[in-house]
mmCIF file with all atom_site columns, C-alpha atoms in Angstrom:
data_model
loop_
_atom_site.group_PDB
_atom_site.id
_atom_site.type_symbol
_atom_site.label_atom_id
_atom_site.label_alt_id
_atom_site.label_comp_id
_atom_site.label_asym_id
_atom_site.label_entity_id
_atom_site.label_seq_id
_atom_site.pdbx_PDB_ins_code
_atom_site.Cartn_x
_atom_site.Cartn_y
_atom_site.Cartn_z
_atom_site.occupancy
_atom_site.B_iso_or_equiv
_atom_site.pdbx_formal_charge
_atom_site.auth_seq_id
_atom_site.auth_comp_id
_atom_site.auth_asym_id
_atom_site.auth_atom_id
_atom_site.pdbx_PDB_model_num
ATOM 1   C CA . GLU B 1 1   ? -93.017  91.391  -126.846 1.00 0.00 ? 22  GLU B CA 1
ATOM 2   C CA . ILE B 1 2   ? -93.451  92.081  -130.490 1.00 0.00 ? 23  ILE B CA 1
ATOM 3   C CA . VAL B 1 3   ? -92.993  95.698  -131.383 1.00 0.00 ? 24  VAL B CA 1
ATOM 4   C CA . LEU B 1 4   ? -94.974  96.932  -134.503 1.00 0.00 ? 25  LEU B CA 1
ATOM 5   C CA . THR B 1 5   ? -93.790  99.921  -136.720 1.00 0.00 ? 26  THR B CA 1
ATOM 6   C CA . GLN B 1 6   ? -96.050  101.376 -139.255 1.00 0.00 ? 27  GLN B CA 1
ATOM 7   C CA . SER B 1 7   ? -95.276  103.524 -142.221 1.00 0.00 ? 28  SER B CA 1
ATOM 8   C CA . PRO B 1 8   ? -95.698  106.219 -143.354 1.00 0.00 ? 29  PRO B CA 1
ATOM 9   C CA . GLY B 1 9   ? -97.279  108.055 -140.385 1.00 0.00 ? 30  GLY B CA 1
ATOM 10  C CA . THR B 1 10  ? -99.481  109.898 -142.818 1.00 0.00 ? 31  THR B CA 1
ATOM 11  C CA . LEU B 1 11  ? -100.539 109.298 -146.321 1.00 0.00 ? 32  LEU B CA 1
ATOM 12  C CA . SER B 1 12  ? -102.121 112.087 -148.412 1.00 0.00 ? 33  SER B CA 1
ATOM 13  C CA . LEU B 1 13  ? -104.038 110.874 -151.373 1.00 0.00 ? 34  LEU B CA 1
ATOM 14  C CA . SER B 1 14  ? -106.930 111.560 -153.563 1.00 0.00 ? 35  SER B CA 1
ATOM 15  C CA . PRO B 1 15  ? -110.157 109.590 -153.961 1.00 0.00 ? 36  PRO B CA 1
ATOM 16  C CA . GLY B 1 16  ? -109.641 106.894 -156.585 1.00 0.00 ? 37  GLY B CA 1
ATOM 17  C CA . GLU B 1 17  ? -106.011 106.434 -155.676 1.00 0.00 ? 38  GLU B CA 1
ATOM 18  C CA . ARG B 1 18  ? -104.344 103.424 -154.151 1.00 0.00 ? 39  ARG B CA 1
ATOM 19  C CA . ALA B 1 19  ? -103.065 103.522 -150.613 1.00 0.00 ? 40  ALA B CA 1
ATOM 20  C CA . THR B 1 20  ? -100.261 101.264 -149.463 1.00 0.00 ? 41  THR B CA 1
ATOM 21  C CA . LEU B 1 21  ? -99.636  100.855 -145.829 1.00 0.00 ? 42  LEU B CA 1
ATOM 22  C CA . SER B 1 22  ? -96.776  99.102  -144.207 1.00 0.00 ? 43  SER B CA 1
ATOM 23  C CA . CYS B 1 23  ? -96.522  97.353  -140.838 1.00 0.00 ? 44  CYS B CA 1
ATOM 24  C CA . ARG B 1 24  ? -93.184  95.733  -139.733 1.00 0.00 ? 45  ARG B CA 1
ATOM 25  C CA . ALA B 1 25  ? -92.849  93.495  -136.742 1.00 0.00 ? 46  ALA B CA 1
ATOM 26  C CA . SER B 1 26  ? -89.737  93.372  -134.473 1.00 0.00 ? 47  SER B CA 1
ATOM 27  C CA . GLN B 1 27  ? -89.765  89.513  -134.690 1.00 0.00 ? 48  GLN B CA 1
ATOM 28  C CA . SER B 1 28  ? -91.670  86.924  -136.871 1.00 0.00 ? 49  SER B CA 1
ATOM 29  C CA . VAL B 1 29  ? -95.453  86.989  -136.386 1.00 0.00 ? 50  VAL B CA 1
ATOM 30  C CA . SER B 1 30  ? -96.439  83.253  -135.965 1.00 0.00 ? 51  SER B CA 1
ATOM 31  C CA . SER B 1 31  ? -99.164  81.783  -138.102 1.00 0.00 ? 52  SER B CA 1
ATOM 32  C CA . GLY B 1 32  ? -99.859  85.245  -139.614 1.00 0.00 ? 53  GLY B CA 1
ATOM 33  C CA . TYR B 1 33  ? -101.623 86.455  -136.552 1.00 0.00 ? 54  TYR B CA 1
ATOM 34  C CA . LEU B 1 34  ? -101.642 89.951  -137.984 1.00 0.00 ? 55  LEU B CA 1
ATOM 35  C CA . ALA B 1 35  ? -104.731 92.169  -138.132 1.00 0.00 ? 56  ALA B CA 1
ATOM 36  C CA . TRP B 1 36  ? -105.729 95.506  -139.581 1.00 0.00 ? 57  TRP B CA 1
ATOM 37  C CA . TYR B 1 37  ? -108.268 97.850  -138.063 1.00 0.00 ? 58  TYR B CA 1
ATOM 38  C CA . GLN B 1 38  ? -109.852 101.181 -139.380 1.00 0.00 ? 59  GLN B CA 1
ATOM 39  C CA . GLN B 1 39  ? -110.704 103.990 -137.063 1.00 0.00 ? 60  GLN B CA 1
ATOM 40  C CA . LYS B 1 40  ? -112.707 107.005 -137.868 1.00 0.00 ? 61  LYS B CA 1
ATOM 41  C CA . PRO B 1 41  ? -113.080 110.026 -135.309 1.00 0.00 ? 62  PRO B CA 1
ATOM 42  C CA . GLY B 1 42  ? -115.276 109.395 -132.479 1.00 0.00 ? 63  GLY B CA 1
ATOM 43  C CA . GLN B 1 43  ? -115.800 105.684 -133.448 1.00 0.00 ? 64  GLN B CA 1
ATOM 44  C CA . ALA B 1 44  ? -114.486 102.409 -132.115 1.00 0.00 ? 65  ALA B CA 1
ATOM 45  C CA . PRO B 1 45  ? -111.996 100.601 -134.391 1.00 0.00 ? 66  PRO B CA 1
ATOM 46  C CA . ARG B 1 46  ? -113.418 98.089  -136.966 1.00 0.00 ? 67  ARG B CA 1
ATOM 47  C CA . LEU B 1 47  ? -111.665 94.854  -137.963 1.00 0.00 ? 68  LEU B CA 1
ATOM 48  C CA . LEU B 1 48  ? -110.652 94.874  -141.696 1.00 0.00 ? 69  LEU B CA 1
ATOM 49  C CA . ILE B 1 49  ? -108.175 92.042  -141.977 1.00 0.00 ? 70  ILE B CA 1
ATOM 50  C CA . TYR B 1 50  ? -107.195 88.981  -140.081 1.00 0.00 ? 71  TYR B CA 1
ATOM 51  C CA . GLY B 1 51  ? -104.688 86.438  -140.619 1.00 0.00 ? 72  GLY B CA 1
ATOM 52  C CA . ALA B 1 52  ? -102.675 88.843  -142.540 1.00 0.00 ? 73  ALA B CA 1
ATOM 53  C CA . SER B 1 53  ? -104.773 88.540  -145.678 1.00 0.00 ? 74  SER B CA 1
ATOM 54  C CA . SER B 1 54  ? -108.394 87.577  -144.913 1.00 0.00 ? 75  SER B CA 1
ATOM 55  C CA . ARG B 1 55  ? -111.120 90.095  -145.037 1.00 0.00 ? 76  ARG B CA 1
ATOM 56  C CA . ALA B 1 56  ? -113.460 90.390  -142.166 1.00 0.00 ? 77  ALA B CA 1
ATOM 57  C CA . THR B 1 57  ? -117.220 90.099  -142.638 1.00 0.00 ? 78  THR B CA 1
ATOM 58  C CA . GLY B 1 58  ? -118.650 92.822  -144.720 1.00 0.00 ? 79  GLY B CA 1
ATOM 59  C CA . ILE B 1 59  ? -115.402 94.458  -145.725 1.00 0.00 ? 80  ILE B CA 1
ATOM 60  C CA . PRO B 1 60  ? -115.264 95.503  -149.416 1.00 0.00 ? 81  PRO B CA 1
ATOM 61  C CA . ASP B 1 61  ? -112.833 93.796  -151.685 1.00 0.00 ? 82  ASP B CA 1
ATOM 62  C CA . ARG B 1 62  ? -110.877 96.978  -152.444 1.00 0.00 ? 83  ARG B CA 1
ATOM 63  C CA . PHE B 1 63  ? -109.247 96.267  -149.060 1.00 0.00 ? 84  PHE B CA 1
ATOM 64  C CA . SER B 1 64  ? -106.576 93.513  -149.208 1.00 0.00 ? 85  SER B CA 1
ATOM 65  C CA . GLY B 1 65  ? -103.754 92.454  -146.757 1.00 0.00 ? 86  GLY B CA 1
ATOM 66  C CA . SER B 1 66  ? -100.611 90.533  -147.643 1.00 0.00 ? 87  SER B CA 1
ATOM 67  C CA . GLY B 1 67  ? -97.278  89.614  -146.020 1.00 0.00 ? 88  GLY B CA 1
ATOM 68  C CA . SER B 1 68  ? -95.853  87.180  -143.720 1.00 0.00 ? 89  SER B CA 1
ATOM 69  C CA . GLY B 1 69  ? -92.978  86.737  -141.049 1.00 0.00 ? 90  GLY B CA 1
ATOM 70  C CA . THR B 1 70  ? -92.173  90.442  -140.179 1.00 0.00 ? 91  THR B CA 1
ATOM 71  C CA . ASP B 1 71  ? -93.372  92.603  -143.178 1.00 0.00 ? 92  ASP B CA 1
ATOM 72  C CA . PHE B 1 72  ? -97.026  93.098  -143.850 1.00 0.00 ? 93  PHE B CA 1
ATOM 73  C CA . THR B 1 73  ? -99.014  95.474  -146.202 1.00 0.00 ? 94  THR B CA 1
ATOM 74  C CA . LEU B 1 74  ? -102.631 96.726  -146.301 1.00 0.00 ? 95  LEU B CA 1
ATOM 75  C CA . THR B 1 75  ? -103.576 97.988  -149.705 1.00 0.00 ? 96  THR B CA 1
ATOM 76  C CA . ILE B 1 76  ? -106.739 100.062 -150.431 1.00 0.00 ? 97  ILE B CA 1
ATOM 77  C CA . ASN B 1 77  ? -107.543 100.147 -154.035 1.00 0.00 ? 98  ASN B CA 1
ATOM 78  C CA . ARG B 1 78  ? -109.520 103.084 -155.452 1.00 0.00 ? 99  ARG B CA 1
ATOM 79  C CA . LEU B 1 79  ? -110.004 105.205 -152.294 1.00 0.00 ? 100 LEU B CA 1
ATOM 80  C CA . GLU B 1 80  ? -113.484 105.963 -151.429 1.00 0.00 ? 101 GLU B CA 1
ATOM 81  C CA . PRO B 1 81  ? -114.348 109.134 -149.323 1.00 0.00 ? 102 PRO B CA 1
ATOM 82  C CA . GLU B 1 82  ? -115.272 106.849 -146.383 1.00 0.00 ? 103 GLU B CA 1
ATOM 83  C CA . ASP B 1 83  ? -111.739 105.334 -146.357 1.00 0.00 ? 104 ASP B CA 1
ATOM 84  C CA . PHE B 1 84  ? -110.038 108.419 -145.175 1.00 0.00 ? 105 PHE B CA 1
ATOM 85  C CA . ALA B 1 85  ? -109.317 107.338 -141.541 1.00 0.00 ? 106 ALA B CA 1
ATOM 86  C CA . LEU B 1 86  ? -106.581 105.920 -139.162 1.00 0.00 ? 107 LEU B CA 1
ATOM 87  C CA . TYR B 1 87  ? -105.411 102.310 -139.791 1.00 0.00 ? 108 TYR B CA 1
ATOM 88  C CA . TYR B 1 88  ? -103.730 100.185 -137.118 1.00 0.00 ? 109 TYR B CA 1
ATOM 89  C CA . CYS B 1 89  ? -102.107 96.850  -137.512 1.00 0.00 ? 110 CYS B CA 1
ATOM 90  C CA . GLN B 1 90  ? -101.964 94.409  -134.507 1.00 0.00 ? 111 GLN B CA 1
ATOM 91  C CA . HIS B 1 91  ? -100.115 91.238  -133.502 1.00 0.00 ? 112 HIS B CA 1
ATOM 92  C CA . TYR B 1 92  ? -102.653 88.760  -131.811 1.00 0.00 ? 113 TYR B CA 1
ATOM 93  C CA . GLY B 1 93  ? -102.922 85.049  -131.271 1.00 0.00 ? 114 GLY B CA 1
ATOM 94  C CA . SER B 1 94  ? -102.461 83.011  -128.167 1.00 0.00 ? 115 SER B CA 1
ATOM 95  C CA . SER B 1 95  ? -99.703  84.641  -126.430 1.00 0.00 ? 116 SER B CA 1
ATOM 96  C CA . PRO B 1 96  ? -100.060 88.172  -125.085 1.00 0.00 ? 117 PRO B CA 1
ATOM 97  C CA . PRO B 1 97  ? -99.315  91.025  -125.210 1.00 0.00 ? 118 PRO B CA 1
ATOM 98  C CA . PHE B 1 98  ? -101.340 91.717  -128.320 1.00 0.00 ? 119 PHE B CA 1
ATOM 99  C CA . THR B 1 99  ? -99.606  94.852  -129.545 1.00 0.00 ? 120 THR B CA 1
ATOM 100 C CA . PHE B 1 100 ? -100.691 97.529  -131.884 1.00 0.00 ? 121 PHE B CA 1
ATOM 101 C CA . GLY B 1 101 ? -98.711  99.613  -134.220 1.00 0.00 ? 122 GLY B CA 1
ATOM 102 C CA . PRO B 1 102 ? -98.775  103.453 -133.817 1.00 0.00 ? 123 PRO B CA 1
ATOM 103 C CA . GLY B 1 103 ? -101.165 103.884 -136.812 1.00 0.00 ? 124 GLY B CA 1
ATOM 104 C CA . THR B 1 104 ? -101.090 105.401 -140.212 1.00 0.00 ? 125 THR B CA 1
ATOM 105 C CA . LYS B 1 105 ? -103.513 108.254 -141.091 1.00 0.00 ? 126 LYS B CA 1
ATOM 106 C CA . VAL B 1 106 ? -104.901 108.436 -144.562 1.00 0.00 ? 127 VAL B CA 1
ATOM 107 C CA . ASP B 1 107 ? -106.078 111.851 -145.329 1.00 0.00 ? 128 ASP B CA 1
ATOM 108 C CA . ILE B 1 108 ? -107.312 113.769 -148.356 1.00 0.00 ? 129 ILE B CA 1
ATOM 109 C CA . LYS B 1 109 ? -104.852 115.452 -150.510 1.00 0.00 ? 130 LYS B CA 1
ATOM 110 C CA . GLU N 2 1   ? -128.544 92.876  -131.366 1.00 0.00 ? 9   GLU N CA 1
ATOM 111 C CA . VAL N 2 2   ? -125.016 91.827  -131.184 1.00 0.00 ? 10  VAL N CA 1
ATOM 112 C CA . GLN N 2 3   ? -123.078 94.373  -128.878 1.00 0.00 ? 11  GLN N CA 1
ATOM 113 C CA . LEU N 2 4   ? -120.813 95.149  -126.149 1.00 0.00 ? 12  LEU N CA 1
ATOM 114 C CA . VAL N 2 5   ? -121.590 97.998  -123.793 1.00 0.00 ? 13  VAL N CA 1
ATOM 115 C CA . GLU N 2 6   ? -119.124 99.362  -121.233 1.00 0.00 ? 14  GLU N CA 1
ATOM 116 C CA . SER N 2 7   ? -119.710 101.157 -117.944 1.00 0.00 ? 15  SER N CA 1
ATOM 117 C CA . GLY N 2 8   ? -118.029 102.306 -114.823 1.00 0.00 ? 16  GLY N CA 1
ATOM 118 C CA . GLY N 2 9   ? -115.782 105.000 -116.106 1.00 0.00 ? 17  GLY N CA 1
ATOM 119 C CA . GLY N 2 10  ? -115.332 108.256 -114.363 1.00 0.00 ? 18  GLY N CA 1
ATOM 120 C CA . VAL N 2 11  ? -113.006 110.720 -112.665 1.00 0.00 ? 19  VAL N CA 1
ATOM 121 C CA . VAL N 2 12  ? -110.664 109.282 -109.933 1.00 0.00 ? 20  VAL N CA 1
ATOM 122 C CA . ARG N 2 13  ? -107.741 110.688 -108.052 1.00 0.00 ? 21  ARG N CA 1
ATOM 123 C CA . PRO N 2 14  ? -104.316 109.097 -108.535 1.00 0.00 ? 22  PRO N CA 1
ATOM 124 C CA . GLY N 2 15  ? -104.023 106.061 -106.328 1.00 0.00 ? 23  GLY N CA 1
ATOM 125 C CA . GLY N 2 16  ? -107.764 105.258 -106.467 1.00 0.00 ? 24  GLY N CA 1
ATOM 126 C CA . SER N 2 17  ? -109.725 102.409 -107.887 1.00 0.00 ? 25  SER N CA 1
ATOM 127 C CA . LEU N 2 18  ? -112.353 101.828 -110.403 1.00 0.00 ? 26  LEU N CA 1
ATOM 128 C CA . ARG N 2 19  ? -114.116 98.797  -111.648 1.00 0.00 ? 27  ARG N CA 1
ATOM 129 C CA . LEU N 2 20  ? -115.220 98.674  -115.357 1.00 0.00 ? 28  LEU N CA 1
ATOM 130 C CA . SER N 2 21  ? -117.987 96.322  -116.682 1.00 0.00 ? 29  SER N CA 1
ATOM 131 C CA . CYS N 2 22  ? -118.871 95.176  -120.131 1.00 0.00 ? 30  CYS N CA 1
ATOM 132 C CA . ALA N 2 23  ? -122.280 93.770  -120.935 1.00 0.00 ? 31  ALA N CA 1
ATOM 133 C CA . ALA N 2 24  ? -122.372 91.492  -123.763 1.00 0.00 ? 32  ALA N CA 1
ATOM 134 C CA . SER N 2 25  ? -125.568 90.627  -125.635 1.00 0.00 ? 33  SER N CA 1
ATOM 135 C CA . GLY N 2 26  ? -126.625 88.773  -128.948 1.00 0.00 ? 34  GLY N CA 1
ATOM 136 C CA . PHE N 2 27  ? -124.042 86.020  -128.852 1.00 0.00 ? 35  PHE N CA 1
ATOM 137 C CA . THR N 2 28  ? -122.932 83.174  -126.796 1.00 0.00 ? 36  THR N CA 1
ATOM 138 C CA . PHE N 2 29  ? -120.533 85.055  -124.355 1.00 0.00 ? 37  PHE N CA 1
ATOM 139 C CA . ASP N 2 30  ? -118.845 81.936  -123.046 1.00 0.00 ? 38  ASP N CA 1
ATOM 140 C CA . ASP N 2 31  ? -117.734 80.878  -126.344 1.00 0.00 ? 39  ASP N CA 1
ATOM 141 C CA . TYR N 2 32  ? -115.240 83.794  -126.735 1.00 0.00 ? 40  TYR N CA 1
ATOM 142 C CA . GLY N 2 33  ? -111.966 85.064  -125.247 1.00 0.00 ? 41  GLY N CA 1
ATOM 143 C CA . MET N 2 34  ? -112.369 88.878  -124.426 1.00 0.00 ? 42  MET N CA 1
ATOM 144 C CA . SER N 2 35  ? -109.893 91.765  -123.987 1.00 0.00 ? 43  SER N CA 1
ATOM 145 C CA . TRP N 2 36  ? -109.763 95.341  -122.858 1.00 0.00 ? 44  TRP N CA 1
ATOM 146 C CA . VAL N 2 37  ? -108.145 97.817  -125.188 1.00 0.00 ? 45  VAL N CA 1
ATOM 147 C CA . ARG N 2 38  ? -107.556 101.475 -124.162 1.00 0.00 ? 46  ARG N CA 1
ATOM 148 C CA . GLN N 2 39  ? -106.939 104.649 -126.046 1.00 0.00 ? 47  GLN N CA 1
ATOM 149 C CA . ALA N 2 40  ? -105.477 107.784 -124.523 1.00 0.00 ? 48  ALA N CA 1
ATOM 150 C CA . PRO N 2 41  ? -106.870 110.992 -125.819 1.00 0.00 ? 49  PRO N CA 1
ATOM 151 C CA . GLY N 2 42  ? -105.352 111.684 -129.182 1.00 0.00 ? 50  GLY N CA 1
ATOM 152 C CA . LYS N 2 43  ? -103.176 108.555 -128.989 1.00 0.00 ? 51  LYS N CA 1
ATOM 153 C CA . GLY N 2 44  ? -103.217 105.198 -130.433 1.00 0.00 ? 52  GLY N CA 1
ATOM 154 C CA . LEU N 2 45  ? -104.554 101.850 -129.433 1.00 0.00 ? 53  LEU N CA 1
ATOM 155 C CA . GLU N 2 46  ? -103.025 99.907  -126.294 1.00 0.00 ? 54  GLU N CA 1
ATOM 156 C CA . TRP N 2 47  ? -104.037 96.278  -125.376 1.00 0.00 ? 55  TRP N CA 1
ATOM 157 C CA . VAL N 2 48  ? -104.499 96.232  -121.677 1.00 0.00 ? 56  VAL N CA 1
ATOM 158 C CA . SER N 2 49  ? -105.582 92.783  -120.654 1.00 0.00 ? 57  SER N CA 1
ATOM 159 C CA . GLY N 2 50  ? -107.279 89.637  -121.970 1.00 0.00 ? 58  GLY N CA 1
ATOM 160 C CA . ILE N 2 51  ? -109.084 86.525  -120.693 1.00 0.00 ? 59  ILE N CA 1
ATOM 161 C CA . ASN N 2 52  ? -110.015 83.224  -122.114 1.00 0.00 ? 60  ASN N CA 1
ATOM 162 C CA . TRP N 2 53  ? -113.539 81.799  -122.467 1.00 0.00 ? 61  TRP N CA 1
ATOM 163 C CA . ASN N 2 54  ? -113.732 80.352  -118.820 1.00 0.00 ? 62  ASN N CA 1
ATOM 164 C CA . GLY N 2 55  ? -111.465 82.743  -117.020 1.00 0.00 ? 63  GLY N CA 1
ATOM 165 C CA . GLY N 2 56  ? -108.749 80.182  -116.674 1.00 0.00 ? 64  GLY N CA 1
ATOM 166 C CA . ASN N 2 57  ? -106.126 82.150  -118.529 1.00 0.00 ? 65  ASN N CA 1
ATOM 167 C CA . THR N 2 58  ? -105.478 85.867  -118.315 1.00 0.00 ? 66  THR N CA 1
ATOM 168 C CA . GLY N 2 59  ? -102.804 88.315  -119.655 1.00 0.00 ? 67  GLY N CA 1
ATOM 169 C CA . TYR N 2 60  ? -101.831 91.827  -118.872 1.00 0.00 ? 68  TYR N CA 1
ATOM 170 C CA . ALA N 2 61  ? -99.588  94.492  -120.529 1.00 0.00 ? 69  ALA N CA 1
ATOM 171 C CA . ASP N 2 62  ? -96.600  95.352  -118.546 1.00 0.00 ? 70  ASP N CA 1
ATOM 172 C CA . SER N 2 63  ? -98.003  98.792  -117.883 1.00 0.00 ? 71  SER N CA 1
ATOM 173 C CA . VAL N 2 64  ? -100.861 97.429  -115.774 1.00 0.00 ? 72  VAL N CA 1
ATOM 174 C CA . LYS N 2 65  ? -99.503  94.231  -114.311 1.00 0.00 ? 73  LYS N CA 1
ATOM 175 C CA . GLY N 2 66  ? -100.029 94.099  -110.657 1.00 0.00 ? 74  GLY N CA 1
ATOM 176 C CA . ARG N 2 67  ? -102.519 96.777  -110.531 1.00 0.00 ? 75  ARG N CA 1
ATOM 177 C CA . PHE N 2 68  ? -105.372 95.660  -112.995 1.00 0.00 ? 76  PHE N CA 1
ATOM 178 C CA . THR N 2 69  ? -107.351 92.462  -112.730 1.00 0.00 ? 77  THR N CA 1
ATOM 179 C CA . ILE N 2 70  ? -109.513 91.063  -115.581 1.00 0.00 ? 78  ILE N CA 1
ATOM 180 C CA . SER N 2 71  ? -112.343 88.700  -114.789 1.00 0.00 ? 79  SER N CA 1
ATOM 181 C CA . ARG N 2 72  ? -115.657 87.590  -116.126 1.00 0.00 ? 80  ARG N CA 1
ATOM 182 C CA . ASP N 2 73  ? -118.978 86.164  -115.121 1.00 0.00 ? 81  ASP N CA 1
ATOM 183 C CA . ASN N 2 74  ? -120.454 84.003  -117.893 1.00 0.00 ? 82  ASN N CA 1
ATOM 184 C CA . ALA N 2 75  ? -123.652 83.636  -116.099 1.00 0.00 ? 83  ALA N CA 1
ATOM 185 C CA . LYS N 2 76  ? -124.066 87.397  -116.353 1.00 0.00 ? 84  LYS N CA 1
ATOM 186 C CA . ASN N 2 77  ? -122.595 87.708  -119.836 1.00 0.00 ? 85  ASN N CA 1
ATOM 187 C CA . SER N 2 78  ? -120.152 90.220  -118.378 1.00 0.00 ? 86  SER N CA 1
ATOM 188 C CA . LEU N 2 79  ? -116.443 91.188  -118.444 1.00 0.00 ? 87  LEU N CA 1
ATOM 189 C CA . TYR N 2 80  ? -114.792 93.284  -115.736 1.00 0.00 ? 88  TYR N CA 1
ATOM 190 C CA . LEU N 2 81  ? -111.577 95.092  -115.136 1.00 0.00 ? 89  LEU N CA 1
ATOM 191 C CA . GLN N 2 82  ? -110.635 96.015  -111.580 1.00 0.00 ? 90  GLN N CA 1
ATOM 192 C CA . MET N 2 83  ? -108.242 98.987  -111.742 1.00 0.00 ? 91  MET N CA 1
ATOM 193 C CA . ASN N 2 84  ? -106.313 99.765  -108.595 1.00 0.00 ? 92  ASN N CA 1
ATOM 194 C CA . SER N 2 85  ? -103.469 102.347 -107.859 1.00 0.00 ? 93  SER N CA 1
ATOM 195 C CA . LEU N 2 86  ? -104.516 104.334 -110.748 1.00 0.00 ? 94  LEU N CA 1
ATOM 196 C CA . ARG N 2 87  ? -102.043 106.840 -112.461 1.00 0.00 ? 95  ARG N CA 1
ATOM 197 C CA . ALA N 2 88  ? -102.481 109.736 -114.611 1.00 0.00 ? 96  ALA N CA 1
ATOM 198 C CA . GLU N 2 89  ? -101.227 107.698 -117.457 1.00 0.00 ? 97  GLU N CA 1
ATOM 199 C CA . ASP N 2 90  ? -104.070 105.434 -117.194 1.00 0.00 ? 98  ASP N CA 1
ATOM 200 C CA . THR N 2 91  ? -106.481 108.198 -118.450 1.00 0.00 ? 99  THR N CA 1
ATOM 201 C CA . ALA N 2 92  ? -108.015 106.778 -121.510 1.00 0.00 ? 100 ALA N CA 1
ATOM 202 C CA . LEU N 2 93  ? -111.160 105.492 -123.335 1.00 0.00 ? 101 LEU N CA 1
ATOM 203 C CA . TYR N 2 94  ? -111.388 101.794 -122.235 1.00 0.00 ? 102 TYR N CA 1
ATOM 204 C CA . HIS N 2 95  ? -112.945 99.413  -124.993 1.00 0.00 ? 103 HIS N CA 1
ATOM 205 C CA . CYS N 2 96  ? -114.227 95.941  -124.296 1.00 0.00 ? 104 CYS N CA 1
ATOM 206 C CA . THR N 2 97  ? -113.500 93.707  -127.374 1.00 0.00 ? 105 THR N CA 1
ATOM 207 C CA . ARG N 2 98  ? -114.203 90.205  -128.456 1.00 0.00 ? 106 ARG N CA 1
ATOM 208 C CA . LYS N 2 99  ? -111.808 87.711  -129.965 1.00 0.00 ? 107 LYS N CA 1
ATOM 209 C CA . GLY N 2 100 ? -113.591 86.487  -133.091 1.00 0.00 ? 108 GLY N CA 1
ATOM 210 C CA . ILE N 2 101 ? -113.662 82.656  -133.477 1.00 0.00 ? 109 ILE N CA 1
ATOM 211 C CA . SER N 2 102 ? -114.532 82.895  -137.005 1.00 0.00 ? 110 SER N CA 1
ATOM 212 C CA . MET N 2 103 ? -112.150 85.689  -137.535 1.00 0.00 ? 111 MET N CA 1
ATOM 213 C CA . GLY N 2 104 ? -108.977 83.918  -136.572 1.00 0.00 ? 112 GLY N CA 1
ATOM 214 C CA . TYR N 2 105 ? -109.233 85.330  -133.126 1.00 0.00 ? 113 TYR N CA 1
ATOM 215 C CA . ALA N 2 106 ? -108.612 88.790  -134.075 1.00 0.00 ? 114 ALA N CA 1
ATOM 216 C CA . PHE N 2 107 ? -110.762 91.465  -132.204 1.00 0.00 ? 115 PHE N CA 1
ATOM 217 C CA . ASP N 2 108 ? -113.871 91.396  -134.292 1.00 0.00 ? 116 ASP N CA 1
ATOM 218 C CA . MET N 2 109 ? -116.245 93.287  -131.985 1.00 0.00 ? 117 MET N CA 1
ATOM 219 C CA . TRP N 2 110 ? -115.691 96.413  -130.148 1.00 0.00 ? 118 TRP N CA 1
ATOM 220 C CA . GLY N 2 111 ? -117.832 98.439  -127.613 1.00 0.00 ? 119 GLY N CA 1
ATOM 221 C CA . GLN N 2 112 ? -117.898 102.238 -127.744 1.00 0.00 ? 120 GLN N CA 1
ATOM 222 C CA . GLY N 2 113 ? -115.902 102.578 -124.628 1.00 0.00 ? 121 GLY N CA 1
ATOM 223 C CA . THR N 2 114 ? -116.010 104.046 -121.076 1.00 0.00 ? 122 THR N CA 1
ATOM 224 C CA . MET N 2 115 ? -113.751 107.091 -120.256 1.00 0.00 ? 123 MET N CA 1
ATOM 225 C CA . VAL N 2 116 ? -111.428 106.844 -117.244 1.00 0.00 ? 124 VAL N CA 1
ATOM 226 C CA . THR N 2 117 ? -109.781 110.222 -116.192 1.00 0.00 ? 125 THR N CA 1
ATOM 227 C CA . VAL N 2 118 ? -107.155 110.094 -113.412 1.00 0.00 ? 126 VAL N CA 1
ATOM 228 C CA . SER N 2 119 ? -106.625 113.557 -111.975 1.00 0.00 ? 127 SER N CA 1
ATOM 229 C CA . SER N 2 120 ? -106.146 115.307 -108.639 1.00 0.00 ? 128 SER N CA 1
#
């Protein structure tokens, strides 16, 4: 089972700043099967990034994903007020379990 | 409208059973693999179980293996989760999710969830 670790646990930033979120896997994630989700209070998660770096439909280009192997990054450029939320990374693909990381909270400084 | 709507949650005693359902609409259900993902109150996301498009392949988290059974009825556009021998630690909001064909098989659609509470 691939274990995902996210850092930091909480990121306190101001609107307009850049957020850099890290996700580290306990073993290599094959074919870049790494996704990022955003979750706001009382809402279901929303897919942001799949395949480590591809934006999902309708996701603004201020969101970008990068990385390979065991180290992945979600970058949010020029934080908008609606971007303050919880972010989870996930390993998915053809072989379960499809584990999630513990999450990073981006809150307003 | 493209959506997933869960039902069947409730309060159950430890050791009891529940069957969750997920009704899919607005897309060709049998084109997609599906999963259940849960979230305990104030906690993170946990993948519970998944099933391929025709039900021929299933997978389970170790925490539910042997107790939960995932299934689907493509004629009814529905996904199910039979939960037996429930424990307090199964208390969570259970989301039905779709593996997106055009999104590299990441979970591109989520239902709002149905709440399961296991308590005596």
